[in-house]
Coordinates of C-alpha atoms and ligand atoms in Angstrom, one line a residue:
X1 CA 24.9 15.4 -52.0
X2 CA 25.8 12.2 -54.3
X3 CA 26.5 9.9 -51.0
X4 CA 23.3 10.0 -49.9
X5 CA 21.7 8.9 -53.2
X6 CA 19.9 5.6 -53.3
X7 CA 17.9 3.2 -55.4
X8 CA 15.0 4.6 -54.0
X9 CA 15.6 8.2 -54.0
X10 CA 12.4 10.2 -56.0
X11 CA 13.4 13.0 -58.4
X12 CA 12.3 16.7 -58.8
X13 CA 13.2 19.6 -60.6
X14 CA 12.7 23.2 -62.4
X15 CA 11.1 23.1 -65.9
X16 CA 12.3 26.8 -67.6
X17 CA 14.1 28.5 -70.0
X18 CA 15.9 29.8 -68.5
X19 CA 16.8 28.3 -65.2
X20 CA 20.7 28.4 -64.3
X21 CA 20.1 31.3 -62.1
X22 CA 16.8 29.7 -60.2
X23 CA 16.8 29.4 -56.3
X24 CA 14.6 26.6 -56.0
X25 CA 17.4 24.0 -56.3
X26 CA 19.2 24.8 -53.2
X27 CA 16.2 25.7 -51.5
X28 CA 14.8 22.4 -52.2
X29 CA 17.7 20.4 -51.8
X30 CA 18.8 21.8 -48.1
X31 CA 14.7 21.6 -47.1
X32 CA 14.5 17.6 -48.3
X33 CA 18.2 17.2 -46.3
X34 CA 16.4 19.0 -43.4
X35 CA 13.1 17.2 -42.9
X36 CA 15.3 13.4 -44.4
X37 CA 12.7 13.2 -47.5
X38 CA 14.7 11.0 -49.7
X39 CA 14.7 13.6 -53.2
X40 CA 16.6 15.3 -55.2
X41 CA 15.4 18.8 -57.1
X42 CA 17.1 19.1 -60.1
X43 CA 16.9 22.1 -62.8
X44 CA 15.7 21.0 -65.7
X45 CA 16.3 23.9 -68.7
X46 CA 13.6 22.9 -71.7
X47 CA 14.3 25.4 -74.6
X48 CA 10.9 25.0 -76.6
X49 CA 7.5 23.5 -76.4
X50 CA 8.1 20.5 -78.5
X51 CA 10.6 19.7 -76.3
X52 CA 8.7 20.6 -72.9
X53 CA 6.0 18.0 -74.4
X54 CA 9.2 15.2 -74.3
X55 CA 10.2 16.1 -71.0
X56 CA 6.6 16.0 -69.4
X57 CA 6.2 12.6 -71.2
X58 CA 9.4 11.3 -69.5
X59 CA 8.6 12.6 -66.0
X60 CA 5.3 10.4 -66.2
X61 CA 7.9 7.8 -66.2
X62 CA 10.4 8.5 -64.2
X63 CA 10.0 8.5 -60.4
X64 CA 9.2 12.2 -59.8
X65 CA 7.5 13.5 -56.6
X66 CA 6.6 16.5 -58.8
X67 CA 7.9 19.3 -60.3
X68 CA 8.2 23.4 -60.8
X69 CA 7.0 25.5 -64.0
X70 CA 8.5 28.5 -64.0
X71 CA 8.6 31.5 -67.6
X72 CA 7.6 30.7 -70.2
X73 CA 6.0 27.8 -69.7
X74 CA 3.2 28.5 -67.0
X75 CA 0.3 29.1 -69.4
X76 CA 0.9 25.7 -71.7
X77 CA 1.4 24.0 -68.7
X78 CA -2.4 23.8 -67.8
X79 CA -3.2 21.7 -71.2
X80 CA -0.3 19.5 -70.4
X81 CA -1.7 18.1 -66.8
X82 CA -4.4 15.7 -66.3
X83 CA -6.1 17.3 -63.5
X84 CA -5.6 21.4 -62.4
X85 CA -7.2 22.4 -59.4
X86 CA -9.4 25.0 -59.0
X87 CA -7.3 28.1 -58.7
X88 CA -4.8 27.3 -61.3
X89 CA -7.8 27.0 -63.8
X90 CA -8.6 30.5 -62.2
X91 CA -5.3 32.1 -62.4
X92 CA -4.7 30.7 -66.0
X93 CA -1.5 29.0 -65.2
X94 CA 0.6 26.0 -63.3
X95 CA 3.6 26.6 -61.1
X96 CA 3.1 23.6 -59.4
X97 CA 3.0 20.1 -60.3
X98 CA 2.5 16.9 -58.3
X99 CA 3.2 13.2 -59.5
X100 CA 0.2 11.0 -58.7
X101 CA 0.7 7.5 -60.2
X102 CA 1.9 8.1 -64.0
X103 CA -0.5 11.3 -63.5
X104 CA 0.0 15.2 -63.2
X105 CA -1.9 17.2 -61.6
X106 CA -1.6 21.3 -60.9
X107 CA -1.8 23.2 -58.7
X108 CA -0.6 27.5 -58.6
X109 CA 0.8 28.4 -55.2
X110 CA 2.3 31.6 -56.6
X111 CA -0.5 33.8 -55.3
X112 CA -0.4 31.9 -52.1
X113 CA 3.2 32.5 -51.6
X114 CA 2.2 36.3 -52.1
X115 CA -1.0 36.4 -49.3
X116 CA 1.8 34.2 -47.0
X117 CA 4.4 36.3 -47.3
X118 CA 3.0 39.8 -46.7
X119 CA 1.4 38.3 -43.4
X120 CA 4.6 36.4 -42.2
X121 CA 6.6 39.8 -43.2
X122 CA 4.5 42.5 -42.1
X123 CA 1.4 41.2 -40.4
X124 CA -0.5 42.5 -43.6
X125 CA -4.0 41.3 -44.5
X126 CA -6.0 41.6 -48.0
X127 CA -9.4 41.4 -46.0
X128 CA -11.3 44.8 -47.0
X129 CA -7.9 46.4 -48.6
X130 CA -7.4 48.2 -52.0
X131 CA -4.7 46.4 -54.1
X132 CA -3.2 48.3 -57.0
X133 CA -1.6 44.8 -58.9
X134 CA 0.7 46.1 -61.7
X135 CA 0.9 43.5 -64.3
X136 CA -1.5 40.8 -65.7
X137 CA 0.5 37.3 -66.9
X138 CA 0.5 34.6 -64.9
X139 CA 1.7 35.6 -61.6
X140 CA -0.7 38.7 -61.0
X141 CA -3.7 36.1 -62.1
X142 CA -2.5 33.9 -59.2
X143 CA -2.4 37.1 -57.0
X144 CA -5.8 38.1 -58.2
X145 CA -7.1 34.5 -57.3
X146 CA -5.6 34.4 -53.5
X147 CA -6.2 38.9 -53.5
X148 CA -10.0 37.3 -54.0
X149 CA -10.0 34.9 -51.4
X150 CA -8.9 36.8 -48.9
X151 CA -11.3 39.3 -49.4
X152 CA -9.8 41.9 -50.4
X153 CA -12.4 45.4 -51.4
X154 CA -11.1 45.9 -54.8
X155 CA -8.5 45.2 -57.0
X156 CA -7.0 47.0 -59.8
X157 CA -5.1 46.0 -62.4
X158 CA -2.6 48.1 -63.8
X159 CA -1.6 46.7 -67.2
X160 CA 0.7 48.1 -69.9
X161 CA -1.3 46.1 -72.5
X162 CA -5.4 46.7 -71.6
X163 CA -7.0 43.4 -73.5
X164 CA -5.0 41.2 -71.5
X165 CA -5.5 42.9 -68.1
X166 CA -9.3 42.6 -69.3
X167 CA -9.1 39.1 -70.1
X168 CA -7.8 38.1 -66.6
X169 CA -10.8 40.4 -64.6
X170 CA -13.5 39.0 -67.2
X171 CA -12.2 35.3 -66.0
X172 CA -11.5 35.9 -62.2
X173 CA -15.2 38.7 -61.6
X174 CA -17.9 35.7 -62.1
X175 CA -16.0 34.0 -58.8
X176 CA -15.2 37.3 -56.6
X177 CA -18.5 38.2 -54.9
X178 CA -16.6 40.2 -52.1
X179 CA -14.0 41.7 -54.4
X180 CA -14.5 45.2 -57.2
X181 CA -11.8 44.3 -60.1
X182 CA -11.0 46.7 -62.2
X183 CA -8.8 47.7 -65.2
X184 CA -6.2 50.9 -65.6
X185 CA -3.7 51.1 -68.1
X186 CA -0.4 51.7 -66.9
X187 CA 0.5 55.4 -67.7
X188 CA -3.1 56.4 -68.2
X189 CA -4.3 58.0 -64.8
X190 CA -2.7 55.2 -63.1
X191 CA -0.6 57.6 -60.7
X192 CA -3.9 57.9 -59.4
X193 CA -4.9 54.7 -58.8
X194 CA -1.7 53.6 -57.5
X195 CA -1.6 56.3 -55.3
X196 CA -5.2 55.2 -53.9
X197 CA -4.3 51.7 -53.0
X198 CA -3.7 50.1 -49.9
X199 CA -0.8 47.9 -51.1
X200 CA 0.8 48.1 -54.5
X201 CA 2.1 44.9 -56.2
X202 CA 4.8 44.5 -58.6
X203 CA 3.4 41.2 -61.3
X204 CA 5.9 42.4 -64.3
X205 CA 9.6 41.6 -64.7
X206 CA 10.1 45.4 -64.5
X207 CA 13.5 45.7 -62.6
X208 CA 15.4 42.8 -63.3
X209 CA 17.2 43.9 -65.9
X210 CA 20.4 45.9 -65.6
X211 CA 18.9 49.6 -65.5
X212 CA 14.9 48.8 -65.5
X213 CA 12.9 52.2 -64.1
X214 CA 10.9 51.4 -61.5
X215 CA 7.1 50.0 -62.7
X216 CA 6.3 52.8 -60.5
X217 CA 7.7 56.2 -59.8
X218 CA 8.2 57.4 -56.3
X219 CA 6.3 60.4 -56.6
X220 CA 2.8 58.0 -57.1
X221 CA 3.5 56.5 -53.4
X222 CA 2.4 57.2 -50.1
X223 CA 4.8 56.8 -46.8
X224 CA 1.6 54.7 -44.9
X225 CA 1.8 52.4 -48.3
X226 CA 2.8 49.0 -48.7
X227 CA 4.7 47.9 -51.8
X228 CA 5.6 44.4 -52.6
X229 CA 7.6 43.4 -55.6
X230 CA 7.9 40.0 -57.0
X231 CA 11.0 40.2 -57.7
X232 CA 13.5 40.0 -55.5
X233 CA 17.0 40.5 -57.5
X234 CA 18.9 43.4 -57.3
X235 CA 18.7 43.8 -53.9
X236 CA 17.2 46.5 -53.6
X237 CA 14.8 46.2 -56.5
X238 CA 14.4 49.2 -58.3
X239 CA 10.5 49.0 -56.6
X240 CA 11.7 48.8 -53.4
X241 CA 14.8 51.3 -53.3
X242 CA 11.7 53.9 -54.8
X243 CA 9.1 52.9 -52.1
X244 CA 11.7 53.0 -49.5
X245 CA 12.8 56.7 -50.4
X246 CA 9.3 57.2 -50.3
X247 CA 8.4 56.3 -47.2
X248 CA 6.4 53.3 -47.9
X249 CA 6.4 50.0 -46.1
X250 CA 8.6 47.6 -48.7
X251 CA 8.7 44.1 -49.2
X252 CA 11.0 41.9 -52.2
X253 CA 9.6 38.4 -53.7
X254 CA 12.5 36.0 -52.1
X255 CA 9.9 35.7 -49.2
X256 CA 7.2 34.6 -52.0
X257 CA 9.6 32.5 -53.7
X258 CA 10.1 30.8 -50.5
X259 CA 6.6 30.6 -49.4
X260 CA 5.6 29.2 -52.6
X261 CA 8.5 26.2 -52.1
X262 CA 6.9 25.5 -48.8
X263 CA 3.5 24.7 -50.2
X264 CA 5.4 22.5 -53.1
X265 CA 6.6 20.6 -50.2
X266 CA 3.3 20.4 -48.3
X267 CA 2.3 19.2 -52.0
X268 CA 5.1 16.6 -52.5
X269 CA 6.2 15.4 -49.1
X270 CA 2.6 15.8 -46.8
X271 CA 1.8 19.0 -45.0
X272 CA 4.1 18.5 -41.9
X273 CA 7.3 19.0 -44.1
X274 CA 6.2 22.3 -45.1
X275 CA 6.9 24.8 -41.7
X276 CA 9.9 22.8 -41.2
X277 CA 11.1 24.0 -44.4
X278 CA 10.4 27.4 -44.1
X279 CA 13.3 28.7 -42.4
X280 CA 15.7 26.1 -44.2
X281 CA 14.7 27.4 -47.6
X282 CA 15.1 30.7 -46.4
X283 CA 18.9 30.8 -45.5
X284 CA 19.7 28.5 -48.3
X285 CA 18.5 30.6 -50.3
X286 CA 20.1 34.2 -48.6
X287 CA 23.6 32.3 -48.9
X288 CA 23.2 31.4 -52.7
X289 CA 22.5 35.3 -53.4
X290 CA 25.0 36.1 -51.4
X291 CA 27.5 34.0 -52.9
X292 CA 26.5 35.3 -56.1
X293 CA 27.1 38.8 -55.3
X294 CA 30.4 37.8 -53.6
X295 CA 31.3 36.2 -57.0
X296 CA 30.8 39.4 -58.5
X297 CA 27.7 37.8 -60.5
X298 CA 25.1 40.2 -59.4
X299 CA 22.4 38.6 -57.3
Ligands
NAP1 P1 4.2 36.9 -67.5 O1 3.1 35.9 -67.5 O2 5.1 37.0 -68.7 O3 3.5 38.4 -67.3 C1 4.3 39.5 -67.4 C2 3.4 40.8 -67.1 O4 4.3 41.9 -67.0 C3 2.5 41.1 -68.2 O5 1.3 41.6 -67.6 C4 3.2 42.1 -69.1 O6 2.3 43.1 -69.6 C5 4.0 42.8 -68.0 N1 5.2 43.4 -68.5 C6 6.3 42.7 -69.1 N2 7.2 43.6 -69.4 C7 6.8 44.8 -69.1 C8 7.3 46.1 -69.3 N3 8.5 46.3 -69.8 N4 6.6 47.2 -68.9 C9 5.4 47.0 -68.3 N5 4.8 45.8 -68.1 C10 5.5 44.7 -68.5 O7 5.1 36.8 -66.2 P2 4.7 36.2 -64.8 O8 4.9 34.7 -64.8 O9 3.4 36.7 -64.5 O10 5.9 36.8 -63.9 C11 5.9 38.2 -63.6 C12 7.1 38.5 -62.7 O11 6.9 37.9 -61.4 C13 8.4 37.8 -63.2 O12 9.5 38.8 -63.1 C14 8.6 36.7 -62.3 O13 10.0 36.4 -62.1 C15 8.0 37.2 -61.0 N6 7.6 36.1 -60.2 C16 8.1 35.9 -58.9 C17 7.7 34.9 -58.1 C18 8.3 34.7 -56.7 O14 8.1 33.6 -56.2 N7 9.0 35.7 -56.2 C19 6.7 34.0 -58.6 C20 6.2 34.2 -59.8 C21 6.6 35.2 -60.6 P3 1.5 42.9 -71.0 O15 0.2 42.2 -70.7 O16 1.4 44.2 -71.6 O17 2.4 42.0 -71.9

């Protein structure tokens, strides 16, 4: 990697906290070798906000291309760029950040990813669908936003907390002519609604941790379901093991997590780069879980 570092070689990275066990650098790094874009994607762990508020300062400095936001820092990352396009401001947060000229502006391709994934995947499309979207942070806003766009009949979000799914359908209802959004507390009636839907989204870091339950029980899915999880580590996820026994059509988020670095790259290195990332990313990032697992690391 070091040999083919030059004087003029632009810089990008992961801001998180945190990041050591984040795909996007050998995703990114095997995608820029791939299509010869002269980069290097470096993790870059920032442990509070004061310091995150250093870091950004620097990167207006220092010759990055752009750069990722990943927990916690999604939400303070919208005060912290000069310009956010439109459906960041919607979704309430930035995963995405490109470089202009000493300037930063965001962008959220997280919901994106999602809409991209499900039709590379399974051929699936939001367009007059129900959408049961467990969770409410950052990543189910940008869901909400691209769920929206692509038409989708209603959405419901299924929230442990209530205010904060409420605060996220108050901000997205004024801009989704097409779409019903509604609120259900997780564990009140939501069996229900979950078991109403037409695909069933996972938005919470439910089943990441060593012995997570399922955000959803088996018996609230349907076998002509689909189920998507954002997460994508243990493979299975404790989602999709449940779906799968249940019948249902299930997807992990390792083909968001790619998607989403393929419209970085469209961002960063001009829209041709990004399909001939795609499949790049893609292995790079199946070998570095499987290495993990081989390492006995857990994915
Ligand atoms: P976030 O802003 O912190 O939001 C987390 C959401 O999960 C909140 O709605 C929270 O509910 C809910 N939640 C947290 N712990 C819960 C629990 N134990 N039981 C029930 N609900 C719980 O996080 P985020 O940025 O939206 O990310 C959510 C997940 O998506 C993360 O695991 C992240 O890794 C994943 N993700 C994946 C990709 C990908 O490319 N595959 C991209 C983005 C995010 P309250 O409102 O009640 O607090």
């Amino acid at each position: 990697m070091s040999a083919r570092i030059t004087g003029r070689t632009r810089l990008a990275g992961i801001i998180g906290w945190p990041v050591e066990q984040s795909l996007s650098p050998v995703m990114h790094n095997a995608a820029y070798q791939a299509v010869k874009f002269d980069c290097v994607y470096v993790p870059l762990p920032v442990a509070d906000e004061t310091d995150l508020i250093r870091v950004v300062g620097a990167i207006r400095v220092l010759p990055f291309v752009g750069f990722n936001v990943t927990m916690p820092y999604k939400q303070v990352m919208l005060d912290l760029c000069d310009e956010v396009a439109m459906l960041a401001q919607m979704a309430g947060a930035v995963n995405t950040v490109h470089c202009v000229d000493g300037r930063l502006i965001g962008y959220n391709t997280d919901g994106r990813g999602l809409v991209d994934a499900l039709a590379a995947e399974i051929g699936f499309n939001p367009a007059g669908t129900t959408v049961a979207l467990v969770g409410s942070g950052g990543a189910a806003g940008s869901a909400l936003v691209s769920l929206v766009l692509g038409k989708a009949n209603r959405v419901i979000l299924v929230n442990r907390t209530r205010e904060n799914a409420e605060a996220l359908a108050d901000r997205i209802r004024p801009h989704a002519r097409e779409t019903a959004i509604d609120v259900v507390v997780l564990d009140e009636g939501a069996d229900e609604t979950i078991r109403s839907a037409d695909l069933v989204i996972n938005a919470t870091p439910l089943g990441m941790r060593v012995g997570d339950p399922s955000p959803v029980p088996a018996e609230w899915l349907r076998s002509d379901q689909i189920v998507a999880d954002m997460i994508y580590r243990p493979e299975p996820t404790p989602l999709v093991a449940v779906a799968r026994s249940a019948g249902a059509t299930a997807v992990d988020g390792l083909g968001m997590l790619v998607a989403q670095g393929v419209t970085a790259m469209e961002i960063w290195c001009g829209e041709s780069c990004g399909p001939a990332s795609r499949d790049v990313m893609r292995r790079a990032a199946e070998e570095a879980l499987a290495a993990r697992v081989e390492r006995g690391e857990g994915a």
